[in-house]
Short mmCIF file of N, CA and C in Angstrom, two decimals:
data_model
loop_
_atom_site.label_atom_id
_atom_site.label_comp_id
_atom_site.label_asym_id
_atom_site.label_seq_id
_atom_site.Cartn_x
_atom_site.Cartn_y
_atom_site.Cartn_z
N MET A 1 2.26 -8.27 -19.53
CA MET A 1 1.70 -7.02 -19.07
C MET A 1 1.80 -6.88 -17.55
N CYS A 2 1.82 -7.98 -16.79
CA CYS A 2 1.79 -7.87 -15.33
C CYS A 2 3.04 -7.22 -14.77
N ARG A 3 4.11 -7.16 -15.53
CA ARG A 3 5.33 -6.51 -15.04
C ARG A 3 5.48 -5.08 -15.55
N ASN A 4 4.48 -4.61 -16.28
CA ASN A 4 4.50 -3.23 -16.76
C ASN A 4 4.12 -2.29 -15.63
N SER A 5 4.70 -1.10 -15.65
CA SER A 5 4.30 -0.08 -14.69
C SER A 5 3.64 1.06 -15.44
N ILE A 6 2.99 1.93 -14.70
CA ILE A 6 2.22 3.04 -15.24
C ILE A 6 1.16 2.50 -16.20
N VAL A 7 0.16 1.84 -15.63
CA VAL A 7 -0.91 1.23 -16.42
C VAL A 7 -2.28 1.64 -15.88
N VAL A 8 -3.26 1.57 -16.75
CA VAL A 8 -4.67 1.67 -16.39
C VAL A 8 -5.22 0.27 -16.58
N TYR A 9 -6.01 -0.21 -15.63
CA TYR A 9 -6.49 -1.59 -15.71
C TYR A 9 -7.96 -1.67 -15.32
N LYS A 10 -8.59 -2.74 -15.79
CA LYS A 10 -10.00 -3.00 -15.48
C LYS A 10 -10.13 -4.42 -14.96
N VAL A 11 -10.83 -4.57 -13.84
CA VAL A 11 -11.08 -5.88 -13.25
C VAL A 11 -12.59 -6.05 -13.18
N GLN A 12 -13.07 -7.19 -13.65
CA GLN A 12 -14.51 -7.44 -13.63
C GLN A 12 -14.81 -8.61 -12.70
N CYS A 13 -15.81 -8.43 -11.85
CA CYS A 13 -16.25 -9.49 -10.95
C CYS A 13 -17.05 -10.52 -11.75
N ASN A 14 -16.64 -11.77 -11.66
CA ASN A 14 -17.35 -12.83 -12.38
C ASN A 14 -18.74 -13.09 -11.81
N ASN A 15 -18.96 -12.78 -10.53
CA ASN A 15 -20.26 -13.03 -9.90
C ASN A 15 -21.29 -11.96 -10.21
N THR A 16 -20.88 -10.70 -10.17
CA THR A 16 -21.84 -9.61 -10.32
C THR A 16 -21.72 -8.84 -11.62
N GLY A 17 -20.59 -8.99 -12.30
CA GLY A 17 -20.37 -8.24 -13.53
C GLY A 17 -19.89 -6.81 -13.29
N LYS A 18 -19.80 -6.40 -12.02
CA LYS A 18 -19.32 -5.05 -11.72
C LYS A 18 -17.86 -4.93 -12.12
N MET A 19 -17.48 -3.71 -12.51
CA MET A 19 -16.11 -3.47 -12.95
C MET A 19 -15.42 -2.46 -12.05
N TYR A 20 -14.14 -2.65 -11.89
CA TYR A 20 -13.29 -1.71 -11.16
C TYR A 20 -12.23 -1.26 -12.15
N ILE A 21 -12.08 0.04 -12.29
CA ILE A 21 -11.04 0.59 -13.16
C ILE A 21 -10.06 1.33 -12.27
N GLY A 22 -8.81 0.99 -12.40
CA GLY A 22 -7.77 1.61 -11.58
C GLY A 22 -6.58 2.01 -12.42
N ASN A 23 -5.69 2.73 -11.81
CA ASN A 23 -4.43 3.05 -12.46
C ASN A 23 -3.34 2.99 -11.41
N THR A 24 -2.14 2.75 -11.86
CA THR A 24 -1.02 2.64 -10.93
C THR A 24 0.27 3.02 -11.63
N GLN A 25 1.19 3.50 -10.86
CA GLN A 25 2.53 3.75 -11.37
C GLN A 25 3.44 2.58 -11.00
N GLN A 26 2.94 1.70 -10.15
CA GLN A 26 3.69 0.51 -9.76
C GLN A 26 3.59 -0.52 -10.87
N LYS A 27 4.30 -1.62 -10.70
CA LYS A 27 4.10 -2.75 -11.60
C LYS A 27 2.71 -3.29 -11.33
N PHE A 28 2.00 -3.66 -12.38
CA PHE A 28 0.62 -4.12 -12.27
C PHE A 28 0.51 -5.30 -11.32
N LYS A 29 1.44 -6.24 -11.41
CA LYS A 29 1.41 -7.42 -10.55
C LYS A 29 1.46 -7.02 -9.08
N ASN A 30 2.30 -6.07 -8.73
CA ASN A 30 2.40 -5.62 -7.34
C ASN A 30 1.11 -4.97 -6.88
N ARG A 31 0.49 -4.16 -7.74
CA ARG A 31 -0.74 -3.49 -7.36
C ARG A 31 -1.87 -4.48 -7.15
N MET A 32 -1.96 -5.49 -8.01
CA MET A 32 -3.01 -6.50 -7.84
C MET A 32 -2.79 -7.28 -6.55
N GLN A 33 -1.55 -7.56 -6.21
CA GLN A 33 -1.27 -8.26 -4.95
C GLN A 33 -1.74 -7.41 -3.77
N GLN A 34 -1.56 -6.10 -3.85
CA GLN A 34 -2.06 -5.22 -2.79
C GLN A 34 -3.58 -5.30 -2.69
N HIS A 35 -4.26 -5.31 -3.84
CA HIS A 35 -5.71 -5.44 -3.83
C HIS A 35 -6.13 -6.75 -3.15
N LEU A 36 -5.49 -7.84 -3.52
CA LEU A 36 -5.84 -9.15 -2.94
C LEU A 36 -5.61 -9.15 -1.43
N ASN A 37 -4.53 -8.54 -0.98
CA ASN A 37 -4.26 -8.46 0.46
C ASN A 37 -5.32 -7.61 1.17
N GLU A 38 -5.77 -6.55 0.54
CA GLU A 38 -6.81 -5.69 1.13
C GLU A 38 -8.12 -6.45 1.29
N VAL A 39 -8.46 -7.29 0.32
CA VAL A 39 -9.67 -8.10 0.41
C VAL A 39 -9.55 -9.05 1.60
N GLN A 40 -8.39 -9.69 1.74
CA GLN A 40 -8.20 -10.61 2.87
C GLN A 40 -8.33 -9.87 4.19
N LYS A 41 -7.74 -8.69 4.33
CA LYS A 41 -7.84 -7.92 5.57
C LYS A 41 -9.27 -7.55 5.89
N LEU A 42 -10.02 -7.18 4.86
CA LEU A 42 -11.41 -6.79 5.07
C LEU A 42 -12.24 -7.98 5.53
N VAL A 43 -12.04 -9.13 4.90
CA VAL A 43 -12.80 -10.32 5.26
C VAL A 43 -12.41 -10.81 6.65
N LYS A 44 -11.12 -10.88 6.95
CA LYS A 44 -10.65 -11.43 8.22
C LYS A 44 -10.84 -10.48 9.39
N LEU A 45 -10.54 -9.20 9.18
CA LEU A 45 -10.51 -8.26 10.29
C LEU A 45 -11.62 -7.21 10.25
N GLY A 46 -12.34 -7.15 9.15
CA GLY A 46 -13.37 -6.14 9.01
C GLY A 46 -12.80 -4.74 8.81
N LYS A 47 -11.52 -4.67 8.45
CA LYS A 47 -10.86 -3.39 8.25
C LYS A 47 -11.31 -2.77 6.94
N LYS A 48 -11.86 -1.57 7.00
CA LYS A 48 -12.34 -0.90 5.80
C LYS A 48 -11.17 -0.54 4.89
N SER A 49 -11.44 -0.53 3.61
CA SER A 49 -10.37 -0.29 2.65
C SER A 49 -10.94 0.40 1.42
N ASP A 50 -10.29 0.18 0.29
CA ASP A 50 -10.71 0.82 -0.95
C ASP A 50 -11.94 0.15 -1.54
N SER A 51 -12.48 0.74 -2.59
CA SER A 51 -13.72 0.23 -3.19
C SER A 51 -13.52 -1.15 -3.81
N TYR A 52 -12.33 -1.44 -4.29
CA TYR A 52 -12.05 -2.76 -4.84
C TYR A 52 -12.27 -3.81 -3.74
N ALA A 53 -11.60 -3.62 -2.60
CA ALA A 53 -11.71 -4.59 -1.51
C ALA A 53 -13.13 -4.65 -0.97
N LYS A 54 -13.77 -3.50 -0.88
CA LYS A 54 -15.13 -3.46 -0.35
C LYS A 54 -16.07 -4.35 -1.16
N HIS A 55 -15.98 -4.28 -2.48
CA HIS A 55 -16.85 -5.11 -3.32
C HIS A 55 -16.44 -6.58 -3.26
N PHE A 56 -15.17 -6.86 -3.51
CA PHE A 56 -14.76 -8.26 -3.64
C PHE A 56 -14.83 -9.01 -2.31
N ALA A 57 -14.71 -8.32 -1.19
CA ALA A 57 -14.85 -8.99 0.10
C ALA A 57 -16.26 -9.52 0.30
N THR A 58 -17.26 -8.88 -0.30
CA THR A 58 -18.64 -9.36 -0.16
C THR A 58 -18.87 -10.66 -0.91
N GLN A 59 -17.96 -11.03 -1.78
CA GLN A 59 -18.12 -12.24 -2.59
C GLN A 59 -17.60 -13.49 -1.88
N PHE A 60 -16.99 -13.30 -0.70
CA PHE A 60 -16.40 -14.43 0.03
C PHE A 60 -17.06 -14.58 1.38
N HIS A 61 -17.42 -15.82 1.69
CA HIS A 61 -18.04 -16.10 2.98
C HIS A 61 -17.09 -16.89 3.87
N GLU A 62 -15.90 -17.15 3.35
CA GLU A 62 -14.90 -17.83 4.15
C GLU A 62 -14.02 -16.79 4.84
N THR A 63 -13.29 -17.20 5.84
CA THR A 63 -12.52 -16.23 6.62
C THR A 63 -11.18 -15.88 6.00
N ASN A 64 -10.69 -16.68 5.07
CA ASN A 64 -9.39 -16.39 4.48
C ASN A 64 -9.43 -16.65 2.98
N PRO A 65 -9.99 -15.75 2.18
CA PRO A 65 -10.03 -16.00 0.74
C PRO A 65 -8.62 -15.94 0.14
N SER A 66 -8.19 -17.03 -0.40
CA SER A 66 -6.84 -17.07 -0.95
C SER A 66 -6.76 -16.22 -2.22
N PRO A 67 -5.57 -15.77 -2.57
CA PRO A 67 -5.41 -15.03 -3.82
C PRO A 67 -5.90 -15.84 -5.03
N THR A 68 -5.69 -17.15 -5.00
CA THR A 68 -6.16 -17.99 -6.11
C THR A 68 -7.67 -17.95 -6.23
N ASN A 69 -8.38 -18.06 -5.11
CA ASN A 69 -9.84 -17.97 -5.13
C ASN A 69 -10.30 -16.61 -5.62
N GLN A 70 -9.60 -15.58 -5.21
CA GLN A 70 -9.98 -14.23 -5.63
C GLN A 70 -9.79 -14.04 -7.13
N ARG A 71 -8.73 -14.60 -7.67
CA ARG A 71 -8.49 -14.45 -9.12
C ARG A 71 -9.56 -15.15 -9.93
N GLU A 72 -10.08 -16.26 -9.40
CA GLU A 72 -11.12 -17.02 -10.12
C GLU A 72 -12.40 -16.22 -10.10
#
């Protein structure tokens, strides 16, 4: 599924149970990588971004949350 394009997807935070529902015309894998990069930018630089990054950045207290940590 990660290589499919034009998808609707749901991501659930393991810590809070909150859900994010998104859609993309890109390949799903590419879109998720963009989300992970946005979380890193928000944590490292304080740069505001989308609601996905806004929520998931609050779950990390380290300065560089790796994509692997974010997926967990």
